[in-house]
PDB file of C-alpha atoms in Angstrom:
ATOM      1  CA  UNK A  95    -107.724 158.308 -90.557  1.00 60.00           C
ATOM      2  CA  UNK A  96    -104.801 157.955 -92.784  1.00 69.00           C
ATOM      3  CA  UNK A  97    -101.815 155.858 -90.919  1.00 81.00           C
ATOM      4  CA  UNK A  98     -99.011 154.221 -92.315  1.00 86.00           C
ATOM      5  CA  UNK A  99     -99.826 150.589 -91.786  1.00 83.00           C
ATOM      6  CA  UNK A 100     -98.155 147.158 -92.984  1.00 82.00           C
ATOM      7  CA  UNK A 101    -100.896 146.423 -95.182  1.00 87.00           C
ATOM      8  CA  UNK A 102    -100.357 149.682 -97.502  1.00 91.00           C
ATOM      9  CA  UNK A 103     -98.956 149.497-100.813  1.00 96.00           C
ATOM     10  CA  UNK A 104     -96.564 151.682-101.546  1.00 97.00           C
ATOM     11  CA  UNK A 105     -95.734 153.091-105.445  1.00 98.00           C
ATOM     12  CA  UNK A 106     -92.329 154.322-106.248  1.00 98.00           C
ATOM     13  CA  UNK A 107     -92.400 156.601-109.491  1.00 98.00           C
ATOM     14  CA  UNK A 108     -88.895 156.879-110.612  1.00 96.00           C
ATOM     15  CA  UNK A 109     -86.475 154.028-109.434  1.00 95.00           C
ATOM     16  CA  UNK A 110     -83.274 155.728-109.631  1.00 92.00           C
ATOM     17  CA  UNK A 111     -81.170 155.645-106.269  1.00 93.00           C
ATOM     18  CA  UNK A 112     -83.282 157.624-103.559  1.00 95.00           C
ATOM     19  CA  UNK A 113     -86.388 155.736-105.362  1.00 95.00           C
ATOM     20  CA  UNK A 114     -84.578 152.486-105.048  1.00 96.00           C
ATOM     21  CA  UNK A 115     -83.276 153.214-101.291  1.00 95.00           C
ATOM     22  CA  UNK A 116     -86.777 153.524-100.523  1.00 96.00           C
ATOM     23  CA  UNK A 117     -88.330 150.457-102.538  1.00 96.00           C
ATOM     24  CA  UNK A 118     -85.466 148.370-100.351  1.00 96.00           C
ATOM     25  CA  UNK A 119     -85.972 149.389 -96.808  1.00 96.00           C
ATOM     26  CA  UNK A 120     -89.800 149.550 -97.045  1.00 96.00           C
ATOM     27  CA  UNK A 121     -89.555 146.210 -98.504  1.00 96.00           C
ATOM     28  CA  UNK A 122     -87.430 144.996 -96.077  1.00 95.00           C
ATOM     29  CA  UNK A 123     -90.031 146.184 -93.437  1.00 95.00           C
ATOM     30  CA  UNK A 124     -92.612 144.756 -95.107  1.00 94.00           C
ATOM     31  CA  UNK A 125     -94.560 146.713 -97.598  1.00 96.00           C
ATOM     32  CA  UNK A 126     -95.837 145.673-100.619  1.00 96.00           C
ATOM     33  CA  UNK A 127     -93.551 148.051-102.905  1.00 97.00           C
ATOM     34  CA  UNK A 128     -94.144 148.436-106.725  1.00 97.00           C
ATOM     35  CA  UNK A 129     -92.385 150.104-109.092  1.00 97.00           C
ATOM     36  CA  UNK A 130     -92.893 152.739-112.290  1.00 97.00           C
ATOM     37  CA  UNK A 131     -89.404 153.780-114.004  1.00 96.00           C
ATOM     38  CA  UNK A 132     -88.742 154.676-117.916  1.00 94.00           C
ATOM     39  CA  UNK A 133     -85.646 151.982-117.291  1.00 94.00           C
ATOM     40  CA  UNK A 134     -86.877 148.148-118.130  1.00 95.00           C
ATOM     41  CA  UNK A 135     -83.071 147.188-116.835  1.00 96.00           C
ATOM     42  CA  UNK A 136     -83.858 149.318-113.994  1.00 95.00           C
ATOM     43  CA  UNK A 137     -87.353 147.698-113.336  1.00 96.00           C
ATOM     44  CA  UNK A 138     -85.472 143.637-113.800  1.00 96.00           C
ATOM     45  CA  UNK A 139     -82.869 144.441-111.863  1.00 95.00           C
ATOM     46  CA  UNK A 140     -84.909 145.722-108.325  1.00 95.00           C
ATOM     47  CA  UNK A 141     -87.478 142.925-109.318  1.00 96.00           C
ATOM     48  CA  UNK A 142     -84.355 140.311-109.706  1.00 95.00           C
ATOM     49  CA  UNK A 143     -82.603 141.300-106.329  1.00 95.00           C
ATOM     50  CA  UNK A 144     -86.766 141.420-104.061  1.00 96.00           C
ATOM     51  CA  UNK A 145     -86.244 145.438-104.142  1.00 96.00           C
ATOM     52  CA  UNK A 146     -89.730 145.738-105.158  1.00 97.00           C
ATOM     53  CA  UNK A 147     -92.862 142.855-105.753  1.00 97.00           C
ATOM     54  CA  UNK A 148     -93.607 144.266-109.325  1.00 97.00           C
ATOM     55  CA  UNK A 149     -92.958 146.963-111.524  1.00 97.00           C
ATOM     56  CA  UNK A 150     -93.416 148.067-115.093  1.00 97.00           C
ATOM     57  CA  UNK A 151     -92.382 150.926-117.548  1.00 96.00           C
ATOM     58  CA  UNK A 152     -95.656 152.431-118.644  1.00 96.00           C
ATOM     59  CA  UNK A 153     -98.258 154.061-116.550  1.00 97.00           C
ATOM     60  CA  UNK A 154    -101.503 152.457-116.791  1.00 97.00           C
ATOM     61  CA  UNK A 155    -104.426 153.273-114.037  1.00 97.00           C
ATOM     62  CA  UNK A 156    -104.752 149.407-113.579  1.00 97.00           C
ATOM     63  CA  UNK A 157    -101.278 149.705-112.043  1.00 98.00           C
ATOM     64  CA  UNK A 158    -101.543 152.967-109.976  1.00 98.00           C
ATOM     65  CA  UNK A 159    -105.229 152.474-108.748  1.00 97.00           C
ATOM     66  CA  UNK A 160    -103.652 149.630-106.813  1.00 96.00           C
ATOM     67  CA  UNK A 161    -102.041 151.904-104.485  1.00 97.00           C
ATOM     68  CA  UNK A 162    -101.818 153.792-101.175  1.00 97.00           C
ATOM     69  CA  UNK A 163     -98.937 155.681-101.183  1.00 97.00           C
ATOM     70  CA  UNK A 164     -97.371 156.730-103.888  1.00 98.00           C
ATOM     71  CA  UNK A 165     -93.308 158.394-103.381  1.00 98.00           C
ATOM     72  CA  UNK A 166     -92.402 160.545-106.149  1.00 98.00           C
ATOM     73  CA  UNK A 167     -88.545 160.730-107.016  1.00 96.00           C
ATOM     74  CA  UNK A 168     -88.659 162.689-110.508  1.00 96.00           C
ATOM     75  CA  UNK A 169     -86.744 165.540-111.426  1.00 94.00           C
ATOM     76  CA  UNK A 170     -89.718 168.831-110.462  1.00 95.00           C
ATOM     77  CA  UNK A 171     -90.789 169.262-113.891  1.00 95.00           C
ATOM     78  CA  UNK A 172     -91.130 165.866-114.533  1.00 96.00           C
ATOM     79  CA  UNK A 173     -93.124 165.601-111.234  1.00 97.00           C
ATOM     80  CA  UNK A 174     -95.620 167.747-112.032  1.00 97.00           C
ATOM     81  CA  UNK A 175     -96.325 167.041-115.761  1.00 97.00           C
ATOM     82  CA  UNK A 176     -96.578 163.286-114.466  1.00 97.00           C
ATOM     83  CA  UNK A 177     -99.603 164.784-111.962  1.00 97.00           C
ATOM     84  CA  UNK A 178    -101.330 166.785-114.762  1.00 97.00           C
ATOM     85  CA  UNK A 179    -101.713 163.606-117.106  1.00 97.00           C
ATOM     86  CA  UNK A 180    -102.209 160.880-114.449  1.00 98.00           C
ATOM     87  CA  UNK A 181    -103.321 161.987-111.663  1.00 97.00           C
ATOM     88  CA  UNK A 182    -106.798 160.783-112.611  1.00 97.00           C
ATOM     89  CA  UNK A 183    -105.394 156.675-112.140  1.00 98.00           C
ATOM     90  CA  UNK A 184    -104.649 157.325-108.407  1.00 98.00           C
ATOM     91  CA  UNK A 185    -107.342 155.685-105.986  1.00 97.00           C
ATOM     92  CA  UNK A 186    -109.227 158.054-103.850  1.00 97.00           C
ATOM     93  CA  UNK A 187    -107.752 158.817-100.511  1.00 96.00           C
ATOM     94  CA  UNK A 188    -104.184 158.183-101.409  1.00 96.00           C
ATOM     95  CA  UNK A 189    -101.223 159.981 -99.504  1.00 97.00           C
ATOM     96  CA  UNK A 190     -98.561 161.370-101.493  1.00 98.00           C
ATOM     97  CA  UNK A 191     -95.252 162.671-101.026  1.00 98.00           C
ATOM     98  CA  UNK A 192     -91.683 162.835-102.956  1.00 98.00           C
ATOM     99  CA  UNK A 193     -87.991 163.808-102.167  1.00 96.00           C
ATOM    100  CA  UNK A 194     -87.563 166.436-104.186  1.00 95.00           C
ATOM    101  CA  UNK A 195     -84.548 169.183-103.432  1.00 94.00           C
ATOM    102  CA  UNK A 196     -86.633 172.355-103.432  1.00 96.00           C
ATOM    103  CA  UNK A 197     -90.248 173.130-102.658  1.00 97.00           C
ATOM    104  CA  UNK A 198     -91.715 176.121-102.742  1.00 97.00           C
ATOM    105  CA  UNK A 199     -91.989 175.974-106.786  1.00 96.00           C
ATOM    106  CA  UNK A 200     -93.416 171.856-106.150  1.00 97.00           C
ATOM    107  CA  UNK A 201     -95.483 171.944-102.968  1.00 97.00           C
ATOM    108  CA  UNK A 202     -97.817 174.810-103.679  1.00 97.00           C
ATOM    109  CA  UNK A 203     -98.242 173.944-107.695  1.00 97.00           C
ATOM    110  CA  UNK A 204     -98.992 170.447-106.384  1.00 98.00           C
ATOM    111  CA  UNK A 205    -101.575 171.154-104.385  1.00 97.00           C
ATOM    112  CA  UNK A 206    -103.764 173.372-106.253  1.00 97.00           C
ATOM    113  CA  UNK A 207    -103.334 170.997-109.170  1.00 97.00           C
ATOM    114  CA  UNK A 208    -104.513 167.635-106.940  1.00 97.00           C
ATOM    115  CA  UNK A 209    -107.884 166.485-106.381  1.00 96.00           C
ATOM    116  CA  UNK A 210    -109.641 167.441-103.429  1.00 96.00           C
ATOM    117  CA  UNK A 211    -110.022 163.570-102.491  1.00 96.00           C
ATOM    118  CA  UNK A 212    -105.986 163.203-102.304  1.00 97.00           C
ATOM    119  CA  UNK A 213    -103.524 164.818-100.170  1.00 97.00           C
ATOM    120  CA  UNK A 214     -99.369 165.409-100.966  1.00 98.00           C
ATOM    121  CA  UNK A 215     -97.563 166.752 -98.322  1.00 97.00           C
ATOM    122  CA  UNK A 216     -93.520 167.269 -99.533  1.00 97.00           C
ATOM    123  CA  UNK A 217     -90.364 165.978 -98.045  1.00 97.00           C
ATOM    124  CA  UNK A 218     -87.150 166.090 -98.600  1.00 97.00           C
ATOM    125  CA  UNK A 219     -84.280 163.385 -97.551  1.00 96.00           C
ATOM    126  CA  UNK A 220     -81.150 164.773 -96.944  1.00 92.00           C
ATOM    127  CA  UNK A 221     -79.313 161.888 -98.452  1.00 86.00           C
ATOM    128  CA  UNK A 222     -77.302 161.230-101.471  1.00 75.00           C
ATOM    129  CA  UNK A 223     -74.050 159.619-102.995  1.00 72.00           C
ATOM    130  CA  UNK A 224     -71.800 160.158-105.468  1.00 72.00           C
ATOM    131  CA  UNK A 225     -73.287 157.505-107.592  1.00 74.00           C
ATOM    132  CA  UNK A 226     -76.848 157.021-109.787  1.00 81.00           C
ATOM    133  CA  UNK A 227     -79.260 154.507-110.211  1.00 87.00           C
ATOM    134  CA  UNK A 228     -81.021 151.553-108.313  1.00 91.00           C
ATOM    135  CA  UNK A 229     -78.036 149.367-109.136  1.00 92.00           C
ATOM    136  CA  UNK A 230     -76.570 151.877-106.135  1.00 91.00           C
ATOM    137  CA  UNK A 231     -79.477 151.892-103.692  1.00 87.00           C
ATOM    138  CA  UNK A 232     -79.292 151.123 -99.855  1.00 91.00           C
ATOM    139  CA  UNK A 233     -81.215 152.249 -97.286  1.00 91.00           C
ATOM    140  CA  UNK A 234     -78.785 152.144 -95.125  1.00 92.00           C
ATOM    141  CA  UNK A 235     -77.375 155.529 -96.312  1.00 92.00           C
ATOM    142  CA  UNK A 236     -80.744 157.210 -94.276  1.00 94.00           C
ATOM    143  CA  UNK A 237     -79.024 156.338 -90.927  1.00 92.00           C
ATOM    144  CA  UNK A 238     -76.872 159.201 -90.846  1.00 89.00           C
ATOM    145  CA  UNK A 239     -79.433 161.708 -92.696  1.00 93.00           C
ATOM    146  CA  UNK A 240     -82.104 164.147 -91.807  1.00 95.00           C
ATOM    147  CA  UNK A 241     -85.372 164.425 -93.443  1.00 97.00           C
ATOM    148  CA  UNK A 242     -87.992 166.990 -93.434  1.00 97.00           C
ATOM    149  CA  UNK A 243     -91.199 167.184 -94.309  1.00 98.00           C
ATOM    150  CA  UNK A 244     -92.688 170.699 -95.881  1.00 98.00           C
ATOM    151  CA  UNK A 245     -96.318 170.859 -94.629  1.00 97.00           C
ATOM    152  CA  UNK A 246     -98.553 173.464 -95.774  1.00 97.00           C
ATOM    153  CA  UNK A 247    -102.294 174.353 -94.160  1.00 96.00           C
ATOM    154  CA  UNK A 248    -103.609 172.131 -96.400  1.00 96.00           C
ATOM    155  CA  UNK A 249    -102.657 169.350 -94.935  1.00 97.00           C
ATOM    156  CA  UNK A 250    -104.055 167.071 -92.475  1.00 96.00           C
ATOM    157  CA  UNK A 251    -102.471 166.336 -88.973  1.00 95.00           C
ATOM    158  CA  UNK A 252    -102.811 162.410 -90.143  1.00 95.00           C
ATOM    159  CA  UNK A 253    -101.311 162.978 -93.342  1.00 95.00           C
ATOM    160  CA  UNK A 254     -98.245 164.839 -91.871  1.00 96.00           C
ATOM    161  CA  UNK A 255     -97.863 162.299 -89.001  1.00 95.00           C
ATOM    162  CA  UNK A 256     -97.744 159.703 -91.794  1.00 95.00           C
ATOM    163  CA  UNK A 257     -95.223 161.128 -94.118  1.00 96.00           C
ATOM    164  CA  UNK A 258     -92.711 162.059 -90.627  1.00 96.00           C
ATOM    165  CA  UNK A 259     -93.547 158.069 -89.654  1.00 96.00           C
ATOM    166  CA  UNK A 260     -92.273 157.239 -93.114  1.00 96.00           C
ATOM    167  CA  UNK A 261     -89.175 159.040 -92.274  1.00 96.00           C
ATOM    168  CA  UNK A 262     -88.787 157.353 -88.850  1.00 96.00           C
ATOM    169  CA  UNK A 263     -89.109 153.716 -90.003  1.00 95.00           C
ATOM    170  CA  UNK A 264     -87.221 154.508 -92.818  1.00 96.00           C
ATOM    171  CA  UNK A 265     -84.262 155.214 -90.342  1.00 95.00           C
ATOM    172  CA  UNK A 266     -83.099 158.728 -90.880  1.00 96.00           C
ATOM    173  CA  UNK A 267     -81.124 159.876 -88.074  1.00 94.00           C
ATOM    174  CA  UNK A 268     -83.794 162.967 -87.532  1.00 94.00           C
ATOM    175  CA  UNK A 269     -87.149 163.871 -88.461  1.00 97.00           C
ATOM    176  CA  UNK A 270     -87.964 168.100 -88.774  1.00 96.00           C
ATOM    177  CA  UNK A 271     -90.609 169.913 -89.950  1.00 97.00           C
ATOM    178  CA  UNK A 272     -90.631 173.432 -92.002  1.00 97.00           C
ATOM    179  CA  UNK A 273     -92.305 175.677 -93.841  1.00 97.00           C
ATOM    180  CA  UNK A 274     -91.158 175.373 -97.844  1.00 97.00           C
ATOM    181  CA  UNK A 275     -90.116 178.733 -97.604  1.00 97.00           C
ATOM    182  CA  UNK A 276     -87.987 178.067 -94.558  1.00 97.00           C
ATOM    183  CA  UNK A 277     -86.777 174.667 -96.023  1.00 97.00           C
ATOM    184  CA  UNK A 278     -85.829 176.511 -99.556  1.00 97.00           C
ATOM    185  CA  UNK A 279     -83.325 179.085 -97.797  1.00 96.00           C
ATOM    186  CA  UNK A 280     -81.648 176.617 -95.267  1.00 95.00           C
ATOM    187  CA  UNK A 281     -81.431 174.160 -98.681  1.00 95.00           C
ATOM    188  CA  UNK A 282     -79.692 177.158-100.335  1.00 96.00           C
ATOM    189  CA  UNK A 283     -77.217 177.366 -97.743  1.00 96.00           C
ATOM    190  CA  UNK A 284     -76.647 173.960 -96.932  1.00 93.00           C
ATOM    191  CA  UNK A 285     -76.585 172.182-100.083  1.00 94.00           C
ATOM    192  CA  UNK A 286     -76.935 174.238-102.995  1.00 96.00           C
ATOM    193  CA  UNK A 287     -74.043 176.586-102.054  1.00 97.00           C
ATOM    194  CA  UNK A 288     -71.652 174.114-100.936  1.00 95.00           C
ATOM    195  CA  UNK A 289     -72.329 172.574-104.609  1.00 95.00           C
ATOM    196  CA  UNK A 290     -71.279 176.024-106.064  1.00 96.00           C
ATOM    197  CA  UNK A 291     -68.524 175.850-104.050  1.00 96.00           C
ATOM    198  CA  UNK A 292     -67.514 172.444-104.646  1.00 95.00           C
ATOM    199  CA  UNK A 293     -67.872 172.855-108.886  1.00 95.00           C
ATOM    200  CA  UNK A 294     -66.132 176.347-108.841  1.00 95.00           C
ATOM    201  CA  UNK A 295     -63.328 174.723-106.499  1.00 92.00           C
ATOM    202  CA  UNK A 296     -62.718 171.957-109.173  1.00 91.00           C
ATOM    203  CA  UNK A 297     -63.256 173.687-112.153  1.00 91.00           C
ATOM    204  CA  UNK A 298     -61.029 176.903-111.533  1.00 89.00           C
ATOM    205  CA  UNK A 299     -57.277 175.206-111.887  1.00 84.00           C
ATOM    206  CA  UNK A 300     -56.940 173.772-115.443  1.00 76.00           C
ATOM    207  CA  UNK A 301     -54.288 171.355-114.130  1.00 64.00           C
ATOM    208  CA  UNK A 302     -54.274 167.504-115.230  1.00 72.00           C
ATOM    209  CA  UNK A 303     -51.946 166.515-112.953  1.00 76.00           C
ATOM    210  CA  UNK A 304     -53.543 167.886-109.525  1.00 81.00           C
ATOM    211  CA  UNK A 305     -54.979 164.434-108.626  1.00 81.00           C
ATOM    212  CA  UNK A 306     -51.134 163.349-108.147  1.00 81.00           C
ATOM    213  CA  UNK A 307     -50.520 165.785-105.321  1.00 83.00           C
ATOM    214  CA  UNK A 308     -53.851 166.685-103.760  1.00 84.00           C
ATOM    215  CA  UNK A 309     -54.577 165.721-100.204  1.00 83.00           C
ATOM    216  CA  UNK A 310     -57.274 164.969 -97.872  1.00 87.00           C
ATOM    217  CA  UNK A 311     -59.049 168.689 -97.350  1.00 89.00           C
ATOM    218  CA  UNK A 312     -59.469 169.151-101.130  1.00 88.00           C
ATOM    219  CA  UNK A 313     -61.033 165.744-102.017  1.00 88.00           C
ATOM    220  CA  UNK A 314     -63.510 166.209 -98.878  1.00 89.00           C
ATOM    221  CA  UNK A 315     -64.431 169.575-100.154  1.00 89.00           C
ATOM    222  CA  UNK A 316     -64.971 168.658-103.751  1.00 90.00           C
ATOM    223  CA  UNK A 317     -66.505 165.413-102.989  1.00 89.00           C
ATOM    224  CA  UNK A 318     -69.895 166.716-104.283  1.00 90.00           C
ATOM    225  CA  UNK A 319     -68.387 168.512-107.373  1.00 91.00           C
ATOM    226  CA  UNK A 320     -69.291 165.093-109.664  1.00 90.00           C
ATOM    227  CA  UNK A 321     -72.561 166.396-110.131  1.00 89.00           C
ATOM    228  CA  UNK A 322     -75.521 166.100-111.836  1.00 90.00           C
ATOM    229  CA  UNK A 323     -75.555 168.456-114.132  1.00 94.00           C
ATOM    230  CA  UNK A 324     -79.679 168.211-115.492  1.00 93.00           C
ATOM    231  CA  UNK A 325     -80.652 168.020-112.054  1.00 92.00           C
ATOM    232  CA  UNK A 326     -78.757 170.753-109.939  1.00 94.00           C
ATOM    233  CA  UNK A 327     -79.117 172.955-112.866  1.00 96.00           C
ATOM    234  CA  UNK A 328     -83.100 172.606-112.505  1.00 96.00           C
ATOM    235  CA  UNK A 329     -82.844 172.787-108.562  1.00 96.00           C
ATOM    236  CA  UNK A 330     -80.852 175.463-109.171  1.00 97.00           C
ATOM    237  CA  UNK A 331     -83.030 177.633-111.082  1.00 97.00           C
ATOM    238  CA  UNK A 332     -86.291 176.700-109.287  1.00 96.00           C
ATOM    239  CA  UNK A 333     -84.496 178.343-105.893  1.00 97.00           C
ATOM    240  CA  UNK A 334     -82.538 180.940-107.998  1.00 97.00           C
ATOM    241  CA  UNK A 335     -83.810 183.939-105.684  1.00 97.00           C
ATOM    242  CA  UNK A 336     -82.538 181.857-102.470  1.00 96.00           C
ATOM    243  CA  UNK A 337     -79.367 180.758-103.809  1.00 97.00           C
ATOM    244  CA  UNK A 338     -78.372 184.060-105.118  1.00 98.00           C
ATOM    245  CA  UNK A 339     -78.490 185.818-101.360  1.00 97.00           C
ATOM    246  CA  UNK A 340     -76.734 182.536 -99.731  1.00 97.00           C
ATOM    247  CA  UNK A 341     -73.875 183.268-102.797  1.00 97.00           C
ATOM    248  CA  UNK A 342     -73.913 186.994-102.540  1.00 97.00           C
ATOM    249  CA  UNK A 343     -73.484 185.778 -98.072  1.00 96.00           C
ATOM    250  CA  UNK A 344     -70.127 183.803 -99.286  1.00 97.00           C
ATOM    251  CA  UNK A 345     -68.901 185.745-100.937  1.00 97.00           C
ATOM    252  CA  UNK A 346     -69.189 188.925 -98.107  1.00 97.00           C
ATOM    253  CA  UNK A 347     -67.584 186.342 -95.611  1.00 96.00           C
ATOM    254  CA  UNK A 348     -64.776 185.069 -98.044  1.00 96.00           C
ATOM    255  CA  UNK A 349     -64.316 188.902 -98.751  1.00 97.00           C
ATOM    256  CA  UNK A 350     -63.337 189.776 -95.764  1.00 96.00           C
ATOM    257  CA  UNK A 351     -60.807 186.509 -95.177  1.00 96.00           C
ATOM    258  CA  UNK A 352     -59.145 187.668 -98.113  1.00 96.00           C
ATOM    259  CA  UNK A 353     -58.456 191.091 -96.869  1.00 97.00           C
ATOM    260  CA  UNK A 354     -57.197 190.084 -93.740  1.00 97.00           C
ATOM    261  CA  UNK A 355     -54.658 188.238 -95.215  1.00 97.00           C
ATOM    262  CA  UNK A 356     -53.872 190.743 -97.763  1.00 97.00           C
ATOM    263  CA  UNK A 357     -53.352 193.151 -94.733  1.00 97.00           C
ATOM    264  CA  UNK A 358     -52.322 190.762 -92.494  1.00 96.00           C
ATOM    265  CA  UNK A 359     -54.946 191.755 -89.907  1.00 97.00           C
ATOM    266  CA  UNK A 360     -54.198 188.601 -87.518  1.00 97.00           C
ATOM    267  CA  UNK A 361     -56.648 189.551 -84.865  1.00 96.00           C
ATOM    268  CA  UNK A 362     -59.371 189.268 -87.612  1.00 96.00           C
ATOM    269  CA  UNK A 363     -57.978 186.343 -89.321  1.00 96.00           C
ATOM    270  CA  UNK A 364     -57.926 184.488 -85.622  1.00 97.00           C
ATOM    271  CA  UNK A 365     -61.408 185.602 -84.854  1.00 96.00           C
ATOM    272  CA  UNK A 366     -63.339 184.248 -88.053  1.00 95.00           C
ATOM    273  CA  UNK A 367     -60.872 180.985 -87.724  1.00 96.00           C
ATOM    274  CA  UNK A 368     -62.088 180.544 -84.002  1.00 96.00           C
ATOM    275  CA  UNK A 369     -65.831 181.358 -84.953  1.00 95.00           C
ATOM    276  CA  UNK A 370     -65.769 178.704 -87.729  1.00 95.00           C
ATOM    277  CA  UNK A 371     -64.196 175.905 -84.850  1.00 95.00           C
ATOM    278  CA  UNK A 372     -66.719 176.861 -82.796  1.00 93.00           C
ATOM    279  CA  UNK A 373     -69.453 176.218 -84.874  1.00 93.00           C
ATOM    280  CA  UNK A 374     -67.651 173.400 -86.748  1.00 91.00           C
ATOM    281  CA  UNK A 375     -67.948 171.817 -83.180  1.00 91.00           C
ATOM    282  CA  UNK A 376     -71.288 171.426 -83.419  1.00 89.00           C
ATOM    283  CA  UNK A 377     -71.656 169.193 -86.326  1.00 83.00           C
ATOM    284  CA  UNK A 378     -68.573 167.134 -84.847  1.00 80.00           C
ATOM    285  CA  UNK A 379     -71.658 166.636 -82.380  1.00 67.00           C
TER     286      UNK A 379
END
C-alpha cells in the first residue's frame, strides 16, 4: 500500500517556482527532496539556501531510480516527451503526479504511455505569482489556495489518497477532487478566461501614461495580465475547445451590460449588478 510517509524521497523535475514551493515545504516537513532542472544557477541556489538535499542538471537513471515520488512541474509537452525517453530510470512502484494547468490532453496520454508497474494520478495547485523561478518560491503561498487532484479509473484508492495527503500537508487551504473533464471547463472559466480578460484589458488602450492615473480596480483586474506568454499560450491551446465556450459565455453576459446601458434599461442594469454582489459574496466568504 502506497502512503505518503517521512521516509519517501521525493523528485522535483523542473525547479522553477511551483517546483521550488514544493522542494521547500516538503523539505521543511521532512522529506528527502532532490532536484532535476535545465538551470545549474537554479539547482546552486535551492541547494545553497537547504531547498532541496541534492540536485543536478542531467537525467541519469542513477539519479531517478533513487526515488518515490516524483512531482512533475514542466510545461505539458515537455512533460510528456520527458516520460517517453525516461520513464524507463523510474523505480518500480513509484507514485507520480505534477501541477500542470490543464488535463485532459496530460492525464489520459500519461497513462497509456506509463508502465503498468507505476501509477500518475494529476493535480493541479491553484497557486501562482506574478514572478518566476525558485529564487521566488515559498510555500507559504499554498495557504490560501485550492488544489485538486484529477483521478481517472485507473487509479488506485492509495494512490489518490496519497497525492490529496500531499496537498493537505502541503497546506493548501482545500483539497477537491474532479474528473479532468470537469477540472478543464471550471479551469477555463476560472483562470484561463480571467487571463483573456486581464491581457485584452491591458493591451486595448495604447496609452503610456495610464500608470499615472489608474486606480485600485484596474491594477486588481490586470494583476495577472504579466503573463507568461510560452506557457498560457500552450495551456491555452491544449483547452482551446473549453476556453472558446467560457469566451463565447463573456462575451453573451458583457453583451447584454452593454445594451442596457446603451438603452439605459436600469432595471436590467440593477439586476445583473445585484446578481454579481450576490455571488461576489461568496468568495468574500
Amino acid at each position: 500500500m502506497w502512503k505518503l510517509a517521512n521516509d519517501k524521497k521525493v523528485l522535483i523535475i523542473g525547479l522553477g517556482l511551483l517546483g521550488g514551493s514544493y522542494a521547500e515545504g516538503l523539505t521543511n516537513l521532512g522529506y528527502e527532496v532532490g532536484a532535476i532542472t535545465r538551470s545549474p544557477e537554479s539547482i546552486e541556489y535551492a541547494l545553497d539556501k537547504g531547498i532541496i538535499a541534492s540536485g543536478q542538471t542531467e537525467v541519469t537513471e542513477e539519479y531517478v531510480k533513487q526515488f518515490d515520488l516524483l512531482v512533475f512541474c514542466l510545461y505539458p509537452h515537455v512533460f510528456l516527451d520527458w516520460l517517453k525517453q525516461y520513464q524507463s530510470f523510474i523505480k518500480p512502484g513509484a507514485l507520480l503526479t505534477d501541477v500542470t494547468g490543464v488535463k485532459r490532453s496530460i492525464v489520459y496520454p500519461v497513462q497509456a504511455m506509463l508502465r503498468d508497474d507505476l501509477e500518475f494520478i494529476g493535480a493541479h495547485p491553484m497557486a501562482g505569482k506574478e514572478v518566476y523561478g525558485v529564487k521566488n518560491a515559498t510555500s507559504k503561498m499554498f495557504s490560501k489556495a485550492n488544489y485538486i487532484v484529477t483521478p481517472t479509473l485507473k487509479n488506485t484508492p492509495e494512490g489518490i489518497e496519497a497525492c490529496e495527503e500531499l496537498g493537505r500537508i502541503l497546506g493548501f487551504r482545500s483539497v477537491k477532487r474532479l474528473s479532468p473533464e470537469d477540472h478543464d471547463e471550471m479551469i477555463g472559466f476560472l483562470s484561463q478566461l480571467t487571463h483573456c480578460i486581464a491581457v485584452s484589458l491591458m493591451v486595448c488602450k495604447d496609452s503610456e501614461n495610464l500608470v499615472d492615473y489608474t486606480g485600485d480596480s484596474f491594477r486588481d483586474l490586470t494583476r495577472i495580465a504579466k503573463i507568461n506568454e510560452t506557457m498560457w499560450t500552450e495551456l491555452f491551446y491544449l483547452n482551446k475547445d473549453e476556453l472558446l465556450l467560457q469566451m463565447e459565455l463573456f462575451s453573451e453576459k458583457f453583451d447584454r451590460l452593454k445594451e442596457a446601458i446603451r438603452t439605459e434599461d436600469t432595471e436590467t442594469l440593477h439586476e445583473i449588478m445585484k446578481l454579481s454582489t450576490q455571488k461576489r459574496k461568496l468568495f468574500d466568504n
